[in-house]
């Protein structure tokens, strides 16, 4: 249970789940739907304690499945409410159908996704198969490296999703167990400052606005369907600018600025790893070790994955000679993981683009150690020396 | 002149319909293959067909069954099926091509 041990600098120690639950308490959304699934269970469990103690004014809907959880979110958001929920793995898989309805109806639901492998075989530990499968569902996806970032991202996601230029649901992803259950130091924001930052949700249209009756979720035939999708596509593409704006404003207010990605010792790097979420922390240790040996290695950690900031990521990698994209999910396409294909296609067609290889790692919670990152850098140096990408895709940590 | 590929229709946010009752503008009668035909002499005006028609295409006036709204009747035949066995005042006839 999160009773933060506040000291003068507001530094506390919390698990990722507790930090997310605490952020939700501070946001105090109008409606939350709750259905438990490991490893995200503690988020809604702790939030329901806040609810039971009268700490939030939220309407908490306990439902019978994740399909119902997302359906309840859609209904409440259509009625004009600020809506949040949390899930993982099979839970997200069960929401699938309704994810597309939330995004197509342009309902700014915000959901914490605690990344976990998908069955079969059944496994409760971290990988990104769940949210990567939902990468084309029209949701904004933001990946968090640390507990602090998961906490900070939640507030920003509310602002981004609800922005009238965007009106698109958003997932804030954090790594199952590695981030959700590990205790880290973080700085909390005062309740009043959170309220100021997230503001009130002003829906553009609402079912409960009886002065302007509307029909939502109606059928659309070939005369119009593609036109709606065009508008939706434009909105999520435009979300990129809003992510930058909101990340900058967050930095001005609270001293921690966020952008589309994090570049770590990348400026003069010859070789680089691209990886999402907590594995970036491990990779940074390897980068520092190799830098101490005089090797020019670096890291790029995308923070925003949907919409995919293809221009910015490609530009950031243009000075690098060889890149390995690490995916904690296999798209089973026979051509590596989703981040690999996205990064590689972003670079395609640019003159003197780096050689790009992809490796799948850490599925189902398999450890990714500093030595694993170092081995990847070794392989990249080999690519540099031979001038050949060699094996384009493959697995590591097996 | 080159047509702009991104020239497009204005559409309401999220597929919302702002005008009440505009389903009326959608003429579902064009789908019809079989047309309901009423035998007024047999009809007892029980209005079961009016209750059962899924498209509100049975027209009733002053408590009496007066015919069909053929702009919206899809020709499903539910009215003919539901008209009581002892009456059977509706028959479904092939639409002319
Ligand atoms: S055929 Fe079907 S749609 Fe037409 S009037 Fe009868 S019940 Fe209604
Ligand atoms: S169900 Fe048959 S008898 Fe009754 S009103 Fe309709 S046509 Fe007439």
CSV table of C-alpha atoms and ligand atoms in Angstrom, one decimal:
chain,number,residue,atom,x,y,z
A,1,UNK,CA,0.0,0.0,0.0
A,2,UNK,CA,1.4,3.4,-1.0
A,3,UNK,CA,1.7,5.7,2.0
A,4,UNK,CA,4.6,7.6,0.5
A,5,UNK,CA,7.4,8.4,3.0
A,6,UNK,CA,7.7,12.0,2.1
A,7,UNK,CA,10.9,13.8,2.9
A,8,UNK,CA,11.7,17.4,2.3
A,9,UNK,CA,12.6,16.9,-1.3
A,10,UNK,CA,9.5,14.8,-1.8
A,11,UNK,CA,11.6,11.8,-2.7
A,12,UNK,CA,9.8,8.6,-1.9
A,13,UNK,CA,10.3,4.9,-2.6
A,14,UNK,CA,7.6,3.2,-4.5
A,15,UNK,CA,7.0,0.3,-6.8
A,16,UNK,CA,5.9,1.1,-10.4
A,17,UNK,CA,2.4,-0.1,-9.7
A,18,UNK,CA,2.2,2.0,-6.5
A,19,UNK,CA,3.4,5.1,-8.3
A,20,UNK,CA,0.9,4.6,-11.1
A,21,UNK,CA,-1.9,4.1,-8.6
A,22,UNK,CA,-0.8,7.2,-6.8
A,23,UNK,CA,-0.7,9.2,-10.0
A,24,UNK,CA,-4.3,8.0,-10.7
A,25,UNK,CA,-5.3,9.1,-7.2
A,26,UNK,CA,-3.9,12.5,-7.9
A,27,UNK,CA,-5.6,12.7,-11.3
A,28,UNK,CA,-8.8,11.6,-9.7
A,29,UNK,CA,-10.5,10.6,-12.9
A,30,UNK,CA,-14.3,10.5,-13.3
A,31,UNK,CA,-14.6,6.8,-14.0
A,32,UNK,CA,-12.2,3.8,-13.7
A,33,UNK,CA,-13.0,0.3,-14.8
A,34,UNK,CA,-11.1,-2.4,-12.9
A,35,UNK,CA,-10.4,-6.0,-13.7
A,36,UNK,CA,-7.3,-7.6,-12.2
A,37,UNK,CA,-4.4,-9.3,-14.1
A,38,UNK,CA,-0.8,-9.9,-13.1
A,39,UNK,CA,1.4,-7.9,-13.0
A,40,UNK,CA,-0.9,-4.8,-13.2
A,41,UNK,CA,-3.3,-6.0,-10.5
A,42,UNK,CA,-1.8,-3.8,-7.7
A,43,UNK,CA,-2.6,-0.6,-9.7
A,44,UNK,CA,-6.3,-1.1,-9.5
A,45,UNK,CA,-6.1,-2.8,-6.1
A,46,UNK,CA,-4.4,0.2,-4.6
A,47,UNK,CA,-6.6,2.6,-6.5
A,48,UNK,CA,-9.7,0.9,-5.1
A,49,UNK,CA,-8.2,1.4,-1.6
A,50,UNK,CA,-8.1,5.1,-2.3
A,51,UNK,CA,-11.6,4.9,-3.5
A,52,UNK,CA,-12.8,3.0,-0.4
A,53,UNK,CA,-11.1,5.5,1.8
A,54,UNK,CA,-12.9,8.4,0.1
A,55,UNK,CA,-9.6,9.8,-1.3
A,56,UNK,CA,-11.0,10.0,-4.9
A,57,UNK,CA,-14.3,11.1,-6.3
A,58,UNK,CA,-14.1,8.5,-9.1
A,59,UNK,CA,-16.9,6.1,-10.1
A,60,UNK,CA,-15.1,2.7,-9.8
A,61,UNK,CA,-16.7,0.1,-12.0
A,62,UNK,CA,-15.7,-3.5,-11.1
A,63,UNK,CA,-16.4,-5.5,-14.2
A,64,UNK,CA,-16.3,-9.2,-15.2
A,65,UNK,CA,-13.6,-9.1,-17.8
A,66,UNK,CA,-11.2,-6.9,-19.6
A,67,UNK,CA,-13.5,-6.8,-22.6
A,68,UNK,CA,-16.1,-5.3,-20.3
A,69,UNK,CA,-13.5,-3.0,-18.7
A,70,UNK,CA,-12.7,-1.4,-22.0
A,71,UNK,CA,-16.4,-1.3,-22.9
A,72,UNK,CA,-17.2,0.5,-19.7
A,73,UNK,CA,-14.4,2.9,-20.4
A,74,UNK,CA,-15.8,3.6,-23.9
A,75,UNK,CA,-19.3,4.2,-22.5
A,76,UNK,CA,-18.1,6.5,-19.8
A,77,UNK,CA,-15.8,8.4,-22.2
A,78,UNK,CA,-18.6,8.8,-24.7
A,79,UNK,CA,-20.7,10.3,-21.9
A,80,UNK,CA,-17.9,12.9,-21.5
A,81,UNK,CA,-16.0,11.5,-18.5
A,82,UNK,CA,-12.2,11.4,-17.9
A,83,UNK,CA,-11.6,7.6,-17.9
A,84,UNK,CA,-8.6,5.5,-16.8
A,85,UNK,CA,-7.9,1.8,-16.4
A,86,UNK,CA,-4.9,-0.6,-16.3
A,87,UNK,CA,-4.1,-4.0,-17.7
A,88,UNK,CA,-1.5,-6.5,-18.9
A,89,UNK,CA,-1.0,-9.4,-21.3
A,90,UNK,CA,-4.1,-11.5,-21.9
A,91,UNK,CA,-6.2,-8.7,-20.4
A,92,UNK,CA,-5.1,-6.4,-23.1
A,93,UNK,CA,-5.6,-9.2,-25.7
A,94,UNK,CA,-9.2,-9.5,-24.5
A,95,UNK,CA,-9.7,-5.8,-24.9
A,96,UNK,CA,-8.6,-5.9,-28.5
A,97,UNK,CA,-11.9,-5.4,-30.2
A,98,UNK,CA,-12.9,-2.5,-28.0
A,99,UNK,CA,-9.4,-0.8,-28.3
A,100,UNK,CA,-10.3,0.0,-31.9
A,101,UNK,CA,-13.7,1.3,-30.9
A,102,UNK,CA,-12.2,3.7,-28.4
A,103,UNK,CA,-9.7,5.0,-30.9
A,104,UNK,CA,-12.2,5.1,-33.8
A,105,UNK,CA,-14.7,7.0,-31.7
A,106,UNK,CA,-11.9,9.3,-30.7
A,107,UNK,CA,-12.3,8.8,-26.9
A,108,UNK,CA,-9.3,9.8,-24.9
A,109,UNK,CA,-9.2,6.9,-22.5
A,110,UNK,CA,-5.8,6.6,-20.6
A,111,UNK,CA,-4.6,3.1,-19.7
A,112,UNK,CA,-1.5,1.9,-17.9
A,113,UNK,CA,-0.2,-1.3,-19.6
A,114,UNK,CA,2.2,-3.3,-17.5
A,115,UNK,CA,4.0,-5.3,-20.1
A,116,UNK,CA,3.8,-9.0,-19.9
A,117,UNK,CA,4.2,-12.0,-22.3
A,118,UNK,CA,1.3,-13.5,-24.0
A,119,UNK,CA,0.3,-17.2,-23.8
A,120,UNK,CA,1.1,-19.9,-24.8
A,121,UNK,CA,3.1,-21.0,-23.0
A,122,UNK,CA,1.6,-19.2,-20.1
A,123,UNK,CA,4.0,-16.7,-18.5
A,124,UNK,CA,3.5,-13.8,-16.2
A,125,UNK,CA,6.8,-12.0,-16.8
A,126,UNK,CA,7.9,-9.1,-18.9
A,127,UNK,CA,8.0,-8.7,-22.6
A,128,UNK,CA,6.3,-6.4,-25.0
A,129,UNK,CA,4.2,-8.8,-27.0
A,130,UNK,CA,1.0,-7.5,-25.5
A,131,UNK,CA,1.3,-3.8,-26.3
A,132,UNK,CA,3.2,-4.5,-29.5
A,133,UNK,CA,0.2,-6.5,-30.7
A,134,UNK,CA,-1.9,-3.4,-30.1
A,135,UNK,CA,0.4,-1.1,-31.9
A,136,UNK,CA,-1.9,-0.7,-34.8
A,137,UNK,CA,-5.1,-0.2,-32.7
A,138,UNK,CA,-4.9,3.6,-33.1
A,139,UNK,CA,-3.8,4.2,-29.5
A,140,UNK,CA,-0.9,6.5,-28.6
A,141,UNK,CA,1.8,4.4,-26.9
A,142,UNK,CA,4.4,5.8,-24.6
A,143,UNK,CA,7.0,3.5,-23.1
A,144,UNK,CA,8.6,4.2,-19.6
A,145,UNK,CA,12.1,3.3,-18.5
A,146,UNK,CA,11.7,3.9,-14.8
A,147,UNK,CA,9.1,4.2,-12.0
A,148,UNK,CA,9.6,8.0,-12.1
A,149,UNK,CA,8.9,8.0,-15.8
A,150,UNK,CA,5.8,5.8,-15.6
A,151,UNK,CA,4.5,8.2,-12.9
A,152,UNK,CA,5.3,11.3,-14.9
A,153,UNK,CA,4.0,9.8,-18.2
A,154,UNK,CA,0.6,9.2,-16.8
A,155,UNK,CA,-0.1,12.9,-16.2
A,156,UNK,CA,1.2,13.8,-19.6
A,157,UNK,CA,-0.8,11.0,-21.3
A,158,UNK,CA,-4.0,12.6,-19.9
A,159,UNK,CA,-3.1,16.0,-21.4
A,160,UNK,CA,-2.0,14.5,-24.8
A,161,UNK,CA,-5.0,12.2,-25.2
A,162,UNK,CA,-7.6,14.9,-24.2
A,163,UNK,CA,-6.0,17.6,-26.4
A,164,UNK,CA,-8.7,18.7,-28.9
A,165,UNK,CA,-6.2,18.3,-31.7
A,166,UNK,CA,-5.6,14.7,-30.7
A,167,UNK,CA,-8.7,13.1,-28.9
A,168,UNK,CA,-7.1,9.7,-29.1
A,169,UNK,CA,-6.7,7.1,-26.4
A,170,UNK,CA,-3.2,6.6,-24.9
A,171,UNK,CA,-1.3,3.7,-23.3
A,172,UNK,CA,1.4,4.3,-20.8
A,173,UNK,CA,3.6,1.1,-20.9
A,174,UNK,CA,5.9,0.0,-18.1
A,175,UNK,CA,7.8,-3.3,-17.8
A,176,UNK,CA,6.1,-6.0,-15.8
A,177,UNK,CA,7.9,-6.9,-12.5
A,178,UNK,CA,11.1,-5.1,-13.6
A,179,UNK,CA,9.4,-1.7,-13.2
A,180,UNK,CA,5.9,-2.6,-11.8
A,181,UNK,CA,7.2,-4.5,-8.8
A,182,UNK,CA,10.7,-3.1,-8.2
A,183,UNK,CA,11.0,-0.3,-5.7
A,184,UNK,CA,12.7,2.9,-6.9
A,185,UNK,CA,13.3,6.4,-5.7
A,186,UNK,CA,11.1,9.0,-7.2
A,187,UNK,CA,9.9,12.6,-6.7
A,188,UNK,CA,6.2,13.1,-6.4
A,189,UNK,CA,4.3,16.1,-7.5
A,190,UNK,CA,2.0,18.0,-5.1
A,191,UNK,CA,-1.7,17.2,-5.6
A,192,UNK,CA,-2.5,20.8,-6.4
A,193,UNK,CA,0.2,21.0,-9.1
A,194,UNK,CA,-1.2,17.8,-10.7
A,195,UNK,CA,-4.6,19.3,-10.8
A,196,UNK,CA,-3.3,22.4,-12.4
A,197,UNK,CA,-1.3,20.4,-14.9
A,198,UNK,CA,-4.0,18.0,-16.0
A,199,UNK,CA,-6.9,20.5,-15.7
A,200,UNK,CA,-10.5,19.6,-16.3
A,201,UNK,CA,-11.5,17.4,-19.2
A,202,UNK,CA,-13.6,19.3,-21.7
A,203,UNK,CA,-15.2,16.8,-24.1
A,204,UNK,CA,-15.8,18.1,-27.5
A,205,UNK,CA,-19.0,16.2,-27.7
A,206,UNK,CA,-20.8,14.1,-25.1
A,207,UNK,CA,-23.8,11.7,-25.0
A,208,UNK,CA,-24.9,13.5,-21.8
A,209,UNK,CA,-25.1,16.9,-23.5
A,210,UNK,CA,-28.8,16.7,-23.9
A,211,UNK,CA,-28.9,20.1,-25.5
A,212,UNK,CA,-27.0,18.6,-28.5
A,213,UNK,CA,-28.3,15.1,-28.9
A,214,UNK,CA,-26.0,12.8,-31.0
A,215,UNK,CA,-25.7,9.2,-32.1
A,216,UNK,CA,-22.4,7.5,-31.5
A,217,UNK,CA,-21.1,4.3,-32.9
A,218,UNK,CA,-23.3,4.3,-36.0
A,219,UNK,CA,-22.5,2.3,-39.1
A,220,UNK,CA,-20.5,3.9,-41.9
A,221,UNK,CA,-20.5,2.4,-45.3
A,222,UNK,CA,-17.9,2.8,-48.1
A,223,UNK,CA,-19.0,6.4,-48.8
A,224,UNK,CA,-17.5,7.6,-45.5
A,225,UNK,CA,-15.4,5.0,-43.7
A,226,UNK,CA,-12.1,5.8,-45.2
A,227,UNK,CA,-12.7,9.5,-44.6
A,228,UNK,CA,-13.1,8.8,-40.9
A,229,UNK,CA,-9.9,6.8,-40.9
A,230,UNK,CA,-8.1,9.6,-42.7
A,231,UNK,CA,-9.1,12.0,-40.0
A,232,UNK,CA,-8.1,9.6,-37.3
A,233,UNK,CA,-4.7,9.0,-38.9
A,234,UNK,CA,-4.1,12.7,-39.2
A,235,UNK,CA,-5.0,13.2,-35.5
A,236,UNK,CA,-2.6,10.5,-34.3
A,237,UNK,CA,0.2,11.8,-36.5
A,238,UNK,CA,-0.4,15.2,-35.1
A,239,UNK,CA,-0.1,13.8,-31.6
A,240,UNK,CA,3.6,13.9,-32.0
A,241,UNK,CA,3.8,17.7,-31.7
A,242,UNK,CA,1.5,17.6,-28.7
A,243,UNK,CA,3.7,15.0,-27.0
A,244,UNK,CA,6.6,17.4,-27.5
A,245,UNK,CA,4.7,20.4,-26.2
A,246,UNK,CA,3.3,18.6,-23.2
A,247,UNK,CA,6.8,17.1,-22.4
A,248,UNK,CA,8.3,20.5,-22.5
A,249,UNK,CA,5.7,22.1,-20.3
A,250,UNK,CA,6.1,19.3,-17.8
A,251,UNK,CA,9.8,20.0,-17.7
A,252,UNK,CA,9.2,23.7,-17.1
A,253,UNK,CA,6.8,23.0,-14.3
A,254,UNK,CA,8.5,20.1,-12.6
A,255,UNK,CA,12.1,20.0,-13.8
A,256,UNK,CA,11.9,16.8,-15.7
A,257,UNK,CA,11.6,17.4,-19.4
A,258,UNK,CA,10.4,14.6,-21.8
A,259,UNK,CA,10.7,14.3,-25.6
A,260,UNK,CA,10.0,11.8,-28.2
A,261,UNK,CA,13.1,9.7,-27.3
A,262,UNK,CA,16.1,9.6,-25.2
A,263,UNK,CA,19.6,9.7,-26.8
A,264,UNK,CA,22.3,8.5,-24.5
A,265,UNK,CA,25.9,9.2,-25.5
A,266,UNK,CA,24.7,9.0,-29.1
A,267,UNK,CA,26.2,12.2,-30.6
A,268,UNK,CA,29.6,10.9,-31.7
A,269,UNK,CA,28.7,7.2,-31.5
A,270,UNK,CA,29.8,4.7,-34.2
A,271,UNK,CA,27.5,2.0,-33.0
A,272,UNK,CA,24.3,2.1,-31.1
A,273,UNK,CA,21.5,0.0,-29.6
A,274,UNK,CA,17.9,1.0,-29.9
A,275,UNK,CA,15.7,-0.4,-27.2
A,276,UNK,CA,12.5,0.4,-25.3
A,277,UNK,CA,11.8,0.7,-21.6
A,278,UNK,CA,13.7,-0.7,-18.7
A,279,UNK,CA,16.3,-2.5,-20.8
A,280,UNK,CA,17.6,0.9,-21.7
A,281,UNK,CA,18.9,1.2,-18.1
A,282,UNK,CA,20.9,-2.0,-18.4
A,283,UNK,CA,22.2,-0.8,-21.8
A,284,UNK,CA,23.4,2.5,-20.4
A,285,UNK,CA,25.6,0.6,-17.9
A,286,UNK,CA,27.2,-1.2,-20.9
A,287,UNK,CA,27.5,2.0,-22.8
A,288,UNK,CA,29.4,3.6,-19.9
A,289,UNK,CA,31.7,0.6,-19.4
A,290,UNK,CA,32.6,0.6,-23.1
A,291,UNK,CA,33.0,4.3,-23.2
A,292,UNK,CA,35.5,4.0,-20.4
A,293,UNK,CA,37.4,1.7,-22.7
A,294,UNK,CA,37.4,4.4,-25.4
A,295,UNK,CA,34.7,2.8,-27.5
A,296,UNK,CA,32.2,5.1,-29.2
A,297,UNK,CA,28.9,3.4,-28.3
A,298,UNK,CA,25.5,4.9,-27.7
A,299,UNK,CA,21.9,4.3,-27.0
A,300,UNK,CA,18.6,5.5,-28.5
A,301,UNK,CA,15.5,4.8,-26.4
A,302,UNK,CA,12.2,5.7,-28.1
A,303,UNK,CA,9.7,7.0,-25.6
A,304,UNK,CA,6.9,7.7,-28.0
A,305,UNK,CA,6.3,4.6,-30.2
A,306,UNK,CA,2.8,5.3,-31.6
A,307,UNK,CA,2.7,7.5,-33.5
A,308,UNK,CA,6.2,6.5,-34.6
A,309,UNK,CA,8.5,9.5,-34.7
A,310,UNK,CA,10.2,8.1,-37.9
A,311,UNK,CA,11.9,11.3,-39.0
A,312,UNK,CA,13.4,12.2,-35.6
A,313,UNK,CA,14.6,8.6,-34.9
A,314,UNK,CA,16.1,8.3,-38.3
A,315,UNK,CA,17.8,11.7,-38.0
A,316,UNK,CA,19.2,10.8,-34.6
A,317,UNK,CA,20.7,7.7,-36.0
A,318,UNK,CA,22.2,9.2,-39.2
A,319,UNK,CA,25.7,9.8,-37.7
A,320,UNK,CA,25.9,6.2,-36.4
A,321,UNK,CA,27.5,3.5,-38.6
A,322,UNK,CA,25.8,0.3,-37.3
A,323,UNK,CA,22.7,-0.1,-35.2
A,324,UNK,CA,21.1,-3.0,-33.4
A,325,UNK,CA,17.4,-2.7,-32.7
A,326,UNK,CA,16.4,-4.8,-29.7
A,327,UNK,CA,12.8,-6.0,-29.6
A,328,UNK,CA,11.2,-7.5,-26.5
A,329,UNK,CA,8.6,-9.0,-28.8
A,330,UNK,CA,8.6,-11.2,-31.9
A,331,UNK,CA,6.1,-10.2,-34.6
A,332,UNK,CA,6.4,-13.8,-36.0
A,333,UNK,CA,6.8,-12.3,-39.4
A,334,UNK,CA,10.1,-14.1,-39.9
A,335,UNK,CA,11.7,-10.7,-40.2
A,336,UNK,CA,12.5,-9.7,-36.6
A,337,UNK,CA,10.5,-7.6,-34.2
A,338,UNK,CA,8.2,-4.6,-34.8
A,339,UNK,CA,10.7,-1.9,-33.6
A,340,UNK,CA,13.3,-3.3,-35.9
A,341,UNK,CA,11.1,-3.1,-39.0
A,342,UNK,CA,9.9,0.4,-38.0
A,343,UNK,CA,13.4,1.8,-37.4
A,344,UNK,CA,14.9,0.1,-40.5
A,345,UNK,CA,12.1,1.4,-42.7
A,346,UNK,CA,12.5,4.9,-41.3
A,347,UNK,CA,16.2,4.8,-42.4
A,348,UNK,CA,15.6,3.2,-45.8
A,349,UNK,CA,16.3,5.4,-48.7
A,350,UNK,CA,18.5,7.8,-46.8
A,351,UNK,CA,22.0,8.2,-48.2
A,352,UNK,CA,24.7,6.7,-46.0
A,353,UNK,CA,22.2,5.3,-43.5
A,354,UNK,CA,23.7,3.0,-40.9
A,355,UNK,CA,23.6,-0.8,-41.2
A,356,UNK,CA,20.7,-2.0,-39.1
A,357,UNK,CA,20.3,-5.4,-37.5
A,358,UNK,CA,17.6,-6.7,-35.2
A,359,UNK,CA,17.7,-9.0,-32.2
A,360,UNK,CA,14.9,-10.3,-30.1
A,361,UNK,CA,15.7,-10.6,-26.4
A,362,UNK,CA,14.2,-11.1,-23.0
A,363,UNK,CA,10.9,-12.7,-23.9
A,364,UNK,CA,8.8,-14.0,-21.0
A,365,UNK,CA,11.1,-12.2,-18.5
A,366,UNK,CA,14.4,-13.7,-19.6
A,367,UNK,CA,17.2,-11.6,-18.0
A,368,UNK,CA,18.9,-9.1,-20.2
A,369,UNK,CA,22.3,-8.4,-18.6
A,370,UNK,CA,25.0,-5.8,-19.1
A,371,UNK,CA,27.0,-8.6,-20.7
A,372,UNK,CA,24.3,-9.2,-23.2
A,373,UNK,CA,24.3,-5.5,-24.2
A,374,UNK,CA,28.1,-5.7,-24.4
A,375,UNK,CA,27.9,-8.7,-26.7
A,376,UNK,CA,25.6,-6.8,-29.0
A,377,UNK,CA,28.0,-3.9,-29.2
A,378,UNK,CA,30.8,-6.5,-30.0
A,379,UNK,CA,28.6,-7.8,-32.8
A,380,UNK,CA,28.1,-4.2,-34.1
A,381,UNK,CA,31.8,-3.6,-34.2
A,382,UNK,CA,32.1,-6.8,-36.2
A,383,UNK,CA,29.6,-5.3,-38.7
A,384,UNK,CA,31.7,-2.2,-38.8
A,385,UNK,CA,34.9,-4.1,-39.5
A,386,UNK,CA,33.5,-6.4,-42.1
A,387,UNK,CA,31.2,-3.9,-43.6
A,388,UNK,CA,28.5,-6.6,-43.7
A,389,UNK,CA,25.3,-6.6,-41.7
A,390,UNK,CA,25.7,-10.4,-41.6
A,391,UNK,CA,22.7,-12.0,-39.9
A,392,UNK,CA,20.0,-9.4,-40.2
A,393,UNK,CA,17.6,-10.7,-37.5
A,394,UNK,CA,17.9,-13.2,-34.7
A,395,UNK,CA,17.6,-13.9,-31.0
A,396,UNK,CA,19.9,-13.2,-28.1
A,397,UNK,CA,19.6,-14.1,-24.4
A,398,UNK,CA,18.8,-17.7,-25.4
B,1,UNK,CA,-5.1,19.9,-63.3
B,2,UNK,CA,-3.5,17.5,-60.9
B,3,UNK,CA,-6.0,16.4,-58.3
B,4,UNK,CA,-4.9,16.7,-54.7
B,5,UNK,CA,-4.7,13.1,-53.3
B,6,UNK,CA,-5.6,14.4,-49.9
B,7,UNK,CA,-8.7,16.4,-51.0
B,8,UNK,CA,-11.4,14.9,-48.9
B,9,UNK,CA,-14.9,15.1,-47.4
B,10,UNK,CA,-15.7,16.9,-44.1
B,11,UNK,CA,-16.7,14.3,-41.6
B,12,UNK,CA,-17.8,14.7,-38.0
B,13,UNK,CA,-15.4,13.7,-35.2
B,14,UNK,CA,-15.5,10.0,-34.3
B,15,UNK,CA,-18.3,9.1,-36.7
B,16,UNK,CA,-20.9,11.0,-34.6
B,17,UNK,CA,-24.3,11.7,-36.1
B,18,UNK,CA,-25.6,15.2,-35.1
B,19,UNK,CA,-29.0,15.1,-36.8
B,20,UNK,CA,-31.8,13.2,-35.0
B,21,UNK,CA,-33.7,10.6,-37.0
B,22,UNK,CA,-31.6,10.7,-40.1
B,23,UNK,CA,-31.9,7.0,-40.6
B,24,UNK,CA,-35.1,8.0,-42.4
B,25,UNK,CA,-32.9,9.5,-45.2
B,26,UNK,CA,-31.4,6.1,-45.8
B,27,UNK,CA,-33.7,4.3,-48.3
B,28,UNK,CA,-33.4,0.7,-47.3
B,29,UNK,CA,-36.3,-0.2,-49.7
B,30,UNK,CA,-33.7,-0.5,-52.5
B,31,UNK,CA,-32.6,-3.8,-50.9
B,32,UNK,CA,-36.0,-5.4,-51.4
B,33,UNK,CA,-36.4,-8.6,-53.4
B,34,UNK,CA,-39.8,-9.6,-52.1
B,35,UNK,CA,-42.6,-7.1,-51.7
B,36,UNK,CA,-45.4,-7.4,-49.1
B,37,UNK,CA,-48.9,-7.2,-50.5
B,38,UNK,CA,-51.9,-6.6,-48.3
B,39,UNK,CA,-55.3,-8.2,-48.8
B,40,UNK,CA,-57.5,-5.5,-47.2
B,41,UNK,CA,-60.5,-7.8,-47.2
B,42,UNK,CA,-58.8,-10.4,-45.0
B,43,UNK,CA,-57.0,-8.0,-42.6
B,44,UNK,CA,-58.5,-7.7,-39.1
B,45,UNK,CA,-56.4,-4.6,-38.1
B,46,UNK,CA,-54.8,-6.5,-35.2
B,47,UNK,CA,-51.6,-4.6,-35.9
B,48,UNK,CA,-49.3,-7.5,-35.1
B,49,UNK,CA,-47.4,-6.8,-38.3
B,50,UNK,CA,-47.0,-3.1,-37.3
B,51,UNK,CA,-45.5,-4.2,-34.0
B,52,UNK,CA,-43.2,-6.8,-35.5
B,53,UNK,CA,-41.8,-4.9,-38.5
B,54,UNK,CA,-38.1,-4.2,-37.8
B,55,UNK,CA,-38.1,-1.2,-40.0
B,56,UNK,CA,-41.2,0.6,-39.0
B,57,UNK,CA,-42.4,0.1,-42.5
B,58,UNK,CA,-46.0,-0.9,-41.8
B,59,UNK,CA,-48.2,2.2,-41.8
B,60,UNK,CA,-51.0,2.4,-39.4
B,61,UNK,CA,-53.5,5.3,-39.2
B,62,UNK,CA,-56.3,5.7,-36.6
B,63,UNK,CA,-55.6,2.2,-35.3
B,64,UNK,CA,-55.9,0.6,-38.8
B,65,UNK,CA,-53.3,-1.1,-41.0
B,66,UNK,CA,-53.2,0.9,-44.2
B,67,UNK,CA,-50.2,-0.4,-46.1
B,68,UNK,CA,-46.4,-0.3,-46.4
B,69,UNK,CA,-43.7,2.3,-46.6
B,70,UNK,CA,-42.0,0.8,-49.6
B,71,UNK,CA,-39.1,3.3,-49.4
B,72,UNK,CA,-38.0,1.6,-46.2
B,73,UNK,CA,-39.5,-1.9,-46.3
B,74,UNK,CA,-36.6,-4.4,-46.9
B,75,UNK,CA,-38.9,-7.2,-47.8
B,76,UNK,CA,-37.9,-9.5,-45.0
B,77,UNK,CA,-41.3,-11.1,-44.8
B,78,UNK,CA,-41.6,-10.9,-41.0
B,79,UNK,CA,-45.0,-9.2,-41.3
B,80,UNK,CA,-46.4,-11.9,-43.6
B,81,UNK,CA,-45.0,-14.6,-41.2
B,82,UNK,CA,-46.5,-12.9,-38.1
B,83,UNK,CA,-49.9,-12.1,-39.5
B,84,UNK,CA,-52.1,-14.7,-37.6
B,85,UNK,CA,-52.5,-18.1,-39.3
B,86,UNK,CA,-56.3,-17.7,-39.5
B,87,UNK,CA,-56.0,-14.4,-41.4
B,88,UNK,CA,-52.8,-14.5,-43.5
B,89,UNK,CA,-53.6,-11.1,-45.1
B,90,UNK,CA,-50.0,-10.5,-46.3
B,91,UNK,CA,-48.3,-12.3,-49.1
B,92,UNK,CA,-44.8,-11.8,-50.3
B,93,UNK,CA,-44.5,-11.3,-54.1
B,94,UNK,CA,-41.4,-11.2,-56.3
B,95,UNK,CA,-40.3,-7.7,-57.1
B,96,UNK,CA,-40.1,-7.0,-60.8
B,97,UNK,CA,-36.6,-6.8,-62.0
C,1,LIG,S1,-41.5,-7.2,-45.3
C,1,LIG,FE1,-40.3,-6.8,-43.5
C,1,LIG,S2,-39.7,-4.7,-43.7
C,1,LIG,FE2,-41.3,-5.0,-45.1
C,1,LIG,S3,-43.1,-4.4,-44.0
C,1,LIG,FE3,-42.9,-6.6,-43.8
C,1,LIG,S4,-41.8,-6.8,-41.9
C,1,LIG,FE4,-41.5,-4.7,-42.5
C,2,LIG,S1,-51.0,-8.8,-38.9
C,2,LIG,FE1,-52.3,-9.3,-40.6
C,2,LIG,S2,-54.3,-9.0,-39.8
C,2,LIG,FE2,-53.0,-8.0,-38.3
C,2,LIG,S3,-53.0,-5.9,-39.1
C,2,LIG,FE3,-51.2,-6.9,-40.0
C,2,LIG,S4,-52.1,-7.6,-42.0
C,2,LIG,FE4,-53.8,-7.1,-40.8
